[in-house]
Structure formats: structure tokens, C-alpha cells
């Protein structure tokens, strides 16, 4: 006998008499599709609505009605009753199917549903017997399977479309032994087991199972005890439930299952939403008691004394009991909130939890019940059990609510347990991770710390905030754990930070960086390269070389896609020699880098700096500016704490190092400026500034010469008072035949004229080249040298004599030319005058063109040429022999007149000529600029 606790989870909603419109004694009932169907012994059918009021009715059978069932899939009503007998040999018991959606007039006062099928139950092959049970199974419409249990142990089965009379009949026999008295069929139940259809059949002496899939159906006896009518039902899991005086039995397809020992004879049984409904005759009082059992939670959730129950059904979410005296009782289930409030008041928290779980309440409602239970246990100081309830609320209850309760040091174990579960479910925040790791470290529980950190070794992602875990472990000096988390999560920067800053393990850090993907390795080098360069410069540079060069050859990566050395310059702060070594190695391997100019600029600054231990450009007080320019690279690699060099105390060593670097710088200046390019592979302006800042004369001279800044070149020699070098430079750069600038000699002469010292030898040599190329007029030479008080007239005496003699010869030549032009002009004027005043006698006897004897008609020109008229073209008015020369002269004149308007050309010729006055004289001589305007006239 089970001792079940009692609670009132149901309440009586309605009670009273069935409407008087329901005539006769109630024989059967059915429910479904929003109405209660009642069948009476007079053959009538009545429908009750939700308010338990009469809705409609009709006469289904003329004599009596035994069974009916309202179908679920289609709005059909199937009835079994007796009509008038057609003959004495044929029974009046028949089965009818009514379509409740189709209505036809039954009489003048009422409407009846259309009867779509009538079937005689008993035939010659199916002898008549008393019907004890009835059940309809809806298969695929319009197929019905109807089982009719008889008092002789037989089950008549009808399958098919009754409306179209396409049916098959077959008979099942429960007890086939002839020596026993047949047992009536007291209960039937269909069950689908996969694709197989099964039929339970109960008699007072046995529980049987037919496999309908087999042909003929196979019988299996599950038990040799049975039950009476109305004490057989089916659960919502298709279990057969059989009530006997000593217990209630559950049956599966393989036999008897669990049983529940309830005292008293079972009068009526049913099933409602997971509850077992049972009307029991109380053995003590003899009264009928209606109990609602929650078997899963071992509860009696409702109990009430009732009269004799004739029918039990469920509709509208209610349990409906109909008594023999035509009374009706509706019992409804209370809502979940009311049930839980009742249990909380009685501190029945375990019952409440089981209740919400069994009724598949939402997870939030379940968590709320568990929280209340946890609060109850916490108040009783049962912290372990309270925590077990709080753990079940994870995901629904705010974790801070629980954590605050267990922050006391004495409850740290409970808190640790909760935080572990929070992380397992992936609901922990950074603060939760911090708190859990602090719990482990305070407990010094290394084993649990290992389990937490490494429990998912090699599988999936870590279920906690990685950076938080690393920080906490690092702060507690659990460096190995912090490194494990960082490596597992791919937090390379944290892994290296611990190795370098906490452990000082530079070799392992370099190995780790080498194992990373190139992109990740580049990021980590930028972050931690400074400390690595300080302690492991060679190994760090090797890694940088692989990043910037070797990927291109090993994996087919284009060189332009590789990291540039310029990206890593900032890691060489305070270590300029290492930077120089890195860039030199890179330029030896890569000849066409996209960052070639930037690299050369950096190398030039390193090479040309006088001392790498001191900045070449002043730095701000706050250190390095983010947007440093190429000019500040030397400053970048030289800060407050200079890199120590070997033999730093030796001045000779420093000078030697400076000289070697400057020589490298000069080689770089030349190598990076090929002769076939106009611009070099470096910033020329930067290179000039560096050379000037570091007094690197050789580099400065090379750059000025490449840029054809010859005046700046000789200015350098003048600055150093290098007279010999100055003259040699002018010899090389002042030769116009080799593309030089002859005006350099004029600048040189000016320099010696203003120097204020005796430079007779140099001046004589300069005058030689000025005289050779006729660079300056003698008067300019005299004016220039007159400024130097240390020079005497003897310096230029020979030069002046030669120039005077030369000028005298020129004057004489010009005089003779003038006389010649005057004589020619005189002859031309005389000829013109003769043409104007005197007649011309043409004495040619031959044609100038064809050379034949000249005859009339003939044409004579003033130039003394004669032609046959036929030898001239039509309208030809010029001498064919003289016309080309004349046109050439006129074209030249027009060209000269046109040029007179081009002032730019005139001034360019004056500027580029050694003697500008001769150009002006030529323009006047040709009459180009001799014409004056008539505007004044």
C-alpha cells in the first residue's frame, strides 16, 4: 500500500442536474470537438455545450442506444444501437455513422445529422451475442477500424469505408478453449507500435494483445488476471491500465509493467493529462470516492465523495463525472501558480520541483522554484544543499544574487562549486573568472586550477574569459598556467609578455615567435622587439630577415606582400648598430624592395652620423613622436641610454668607425643613383642635409655634381680655401664641350678678386681658360681683379696685350668689311638708277629655257633673261630663272620680321651668346628692329 500525500490541485467547477431535454436513462457518453455527446436508452443522442446546456439532439436508433463515439479527425459520430427487427431471423442491432456537418430535416420540429452508413452487426457468419465493449480507431480517412467486444470472448472487427460499404469483417477470439465458459470482453484499447497496429483486449480473467499486422492477427496473453467493465483505460503513452480491487496495473506490449496498490474496488477509471482518474469504493465507509492521482510524484491531487458514477469523460480541460441519477460534476485543474503557492506555504519545495518538471513547465518557472527552495535551505544554514539548488538556476537567476550569499571565507568551497558550474555552462563573465581563479589561488588548490585550465586540452574553445584568467594567474605567480591559457587561446602577446617580462626567457620567446604564422610573428616582433634586440640582437635580426625575405621564396608570396624592414625600425630604439646590421643584410638580398628609398634614407643617416651614440636630431621631452619622418631615424635609434660599443674610450677607434661608415655612405650614394636615372633611390634633399650636418664633404660634392649644381660644388671648395681643388673642379665642370658650365670660371675669377690675398699663379691659370673660351670681356676682368689689393698689373699685362692685339685685328677686319659692303651698295644703287632712267637693250638670240633660236613672240625680263612665249606658263610674270632666289630672299625677310616679334627668342640669344652686343648689332644690321613707329608723325 503506497502512502501518497494529498494536495488539492483540482476544484469543483460545476455541479447539478443534466438538462431535462436529455430523455431516458444515460447509457453512454463521448467527448471531443467542443461538445459532450450523451446517448440514452431510448435511442436518442443529445449534445451539451460548454455551459452544460442542451444544444441539440436527434433520434439515432428507434429502440435503444448502447455505445457511441465522437471521432476526432472528422466530425463523425459512430453509434451502436437497436432498431426495429426486419425479420425474426435478423437482429435489429446495427452500427451507424452520422456526418454531423451535414444536417437533414428529421421532422417538422428538429434537424438530424445525415446518416452516411448503416451496417448490421450480426450476420450468419457473425452470430449474435451481447455487446460489452466498443472502440473506433481512425486510420487514414475515410478508413475506420471498429472493434466490438462481446460477452462470448469474441471481438468483431469491421474495417473500411462504411459510407461506401467498402468494408472487410473479421473475428478475433480471446479464449479459444472449449472447456471453459467464455469470458466477456470488458475493455479494448488500440496502440500503434511503430508501423504495427496492436489491440489490447481485457476480460475478467486475462489481458490479451492482438498484433493486427499479422494475418490472421496473432494473439498474445499478457496476464491471466483481468478486470470488469469500466475499469480499463489507456494512458497518454498508450499504456493499458487495468484496475482490480487490490491494485492498478499498467501493461506494455511485452507484458505487465508497474502496479499501484490502492485499496478498494475500482468502479470507474480514466486518464486525464497525465493523471489517473479512479472511482473507488472506500472499504471503511463503503462510499464511492473519486481520486485524481499524480503517479509520477506519488500524490493524490484531488479527492471527493461521489454518488454512483455511470460515465466519466474529459472535455474543455475539465473532468466530467455523470452519475446514475443524471447529475453532472465538472472538476478543473488549478493553475500552476496556485498549486505552487500552496506548496510553498507548506514548505513542500521538493514536491513543487517535481511538479513543475513533470508538467513540463518552462525552464524559468522551474528555476524560480529551485531558487525559493535554495533560499529556504540557506535560511536553515544548509549551505551545501542550498548551493545544489542554486546551481540548477544557472542561466535564469542572476549569478550575483548567489555569489553575494557565499562571499564569506567559510563558504568559499560552495562559491567555488557554483562558479565552476557557471563556467561549464559558458555563462561566466570576466568577473566570474577572476573570482573563481582567486578562489583557487586562495585555497592553493593547484589540482583544481589545473583541471579548470586544462580540462579541455586540445578540444574546442576555452569556456572562460582568457585575458582575465591570464591576468589572475600571472598576478598569483602561476606563470605556467597563464602561459598555457595564452598559448591555447592564441594570445601570443600575453604568452610573450610572461616569457619576457616575468621569466626573462628570451631564447624560448624567440623560438615561439619563429613557430608563429608570419603575420602573427610580425605583430609580436613589433610589440616585443625592443627587449629582444637588447638581449638577443643577432637572433632577433635572423627572425626579421626570415619575415622580410624568406617567405617570398618558400611560399610563393610576392615580395611586395612581405613585411617591410621600415615597419620594424622602431624596435631598434637605442640600438643603431643592430639596425644598421639588419638593413645592410636586407639590402644585400633584396634589390628591388618597394621601400628601397626609405631603407636607403635610414642607412644614410646611420652611415653619416658622426657618433651613433648621440641623436642627430633633437628629440621632444616626451620621447619619440609617432609620426617621425625619415630625417629622425637616427634620433629614433639613439636615445637617453646609448648602446655600448667595444673600445668606446678610444678616440682613434671612434674616428675609424666614423670614417668607415662615411665611406659606406658614399658608396651608397653612388650605388643608389645609377647613371641612367634622373632621380636616385633615396631622398636627395635629406642626403644633402645629412652631409651638411655631419660635414661630409665628399658626399656633398658628389650630390651637387650629380644634380648639376656646379656653383654649389665650387662653393664647397671656396669654403675650404682649396685653390688647387677649386681649379681642378672648374677644369672638369667648366668645359662647355663636355656639357660643363663655362661661367664657373667667371665665378672663380670673382672669388680670387675678392679673396684679399696673393694668388697670382691661380689668377694667371684662370685667365688662360677665360681667354681661351672668351668668357668675359677684358674690362670685366680688370674690374674684378682690381678689388684684390694683393694683385699687381703684371698679373694681367700679358692677357691685356693679347686681348688688345686681338681686338685690333678684329677692328681692321671689320673696317675692310665695311668698305666692301659700301662699294657693293654703291654699285647696286647705280644699277637701280640706271633701270629707272635708261632703256634696256635685249640682245640674247636664244631662249634661256630651251636654248633654241629666239623668235617672235618672245618675252624679255629686266634681269636680261629672254624666253619663247611658248616656253612660259600662262600668266607667268616672273623670270623662271631668278624667281626662286627672289622668293628665298623675300621669305628670309618675312622670317626676320616675324622673329622681331618673338622677344623671348631675342633675349635667349642675347643671354646665351658670349657677346650679347653682337646679337643686337646683327638684329639692327638685318633691319629687324630698325623700323620705328609712325605714331609720332
PDB file of C-alpha atoms in Angstrom, residues 30 45 65 86 140 161 179 332 359 407 414 434 510 556 635 652-653 673 676 769 783 802 816 837 847 852 881 883:
ATOM      1  CA  UNK A  30     -18.416  10.672 -25.591  1.00  0.00           C
ATOM      2  CA  UNK A  45     -28.497  11.396 -28.853  1.00  0.00           C
ATOM      3  CA  UNK A  65     -28.548   3.049 -27.893  1.00  0.00           C
ATOM      4  CA  UNK A  86     -36.908  -6.617 -40.138  1.00  0.00           C
ATOM      5  CA  UNK A 140      -6.209   7.204 -42.895  1.00  0.00           C
ATOM      6  CA  UNK A 161     -15.146   2.933 -45.742  1.00  0.00           C
ATOM      7  CA  UNK A 179     -13.837 -26.496 -21.816  1.00  0.00           C
ATOM      8  CA  UNK A 332     -10.999  21.569 -13.221  1.00  0.00           C
ATOM      9  CA  UNK A 359       4.244  19.025 -16.107  1.00  0.00           C
ATOM     10  CA  UNK A 407      31.315  35.553  -0.255  1.00  0.00           C
ATOM     11  CA  UNK A 414      30.383  26.347  -2.103  1.00  0.00           C
ATOM     12  CA  UNK A 434      38.552  36.393 -11.808  1.00  0.00           C
ATOM     13  CA  UNK A 510      62.391  33.670 -29.937  1.00  0.00           C
ATOM     14  CA  UNK A 556      55.343  31.909 -53.464  1.00  0.00           C
ATOM     15  CA  UNK A 635      67.157  60.161 -33.411  1.00  0.00           C
ATOM     16  CA  UNK A 652      91.007  56.625 -32.653  1.00  0.00           C
ATOM     17  CA  UNK A 653      88.554  53.746 -32.747  1.00  0.00           C
ATOM     18  CA  UNK A 673      71.930  56.719 -58.111  1.00  0.00           C
ATOM     19  CA  UNK A 676      70.820  56.202 -66.400  1.00  0.00           C
ATOM     20  CA  UNK A 769      90.722  79.491 -69.636  1.00  0.00           C
ATOM     21  CA  UNK A 783      87.172  95.474 -62.758  1.00  0.00           C
ATOM     22  CA  UNK A 802      96.940  89.747 -76.241  1.00  0.00           C
ATOM     23  CA  UNK A 816      87.579  96.166 -94.611  1.00  0.00           C
ATOM     24  CA  UNK A 837      66.149 106.197-116.219  1.00  0.00           C
ATOM     25  CA  UNK A 847      65.726  81.182-125.422  1.00  0.00           C
ATOM     26  CA  UNK A 852      66.716  77.386-129.377  1.00  0.00           C
ATOM     27  CA  UNK A 881      65.452  81.557-113.505  1.00  0.00           C
ATOM     28  CA  UNK A 883      62.237  83.791-109.187  1.00  0.00           C
TER      29      UNK A 883
END
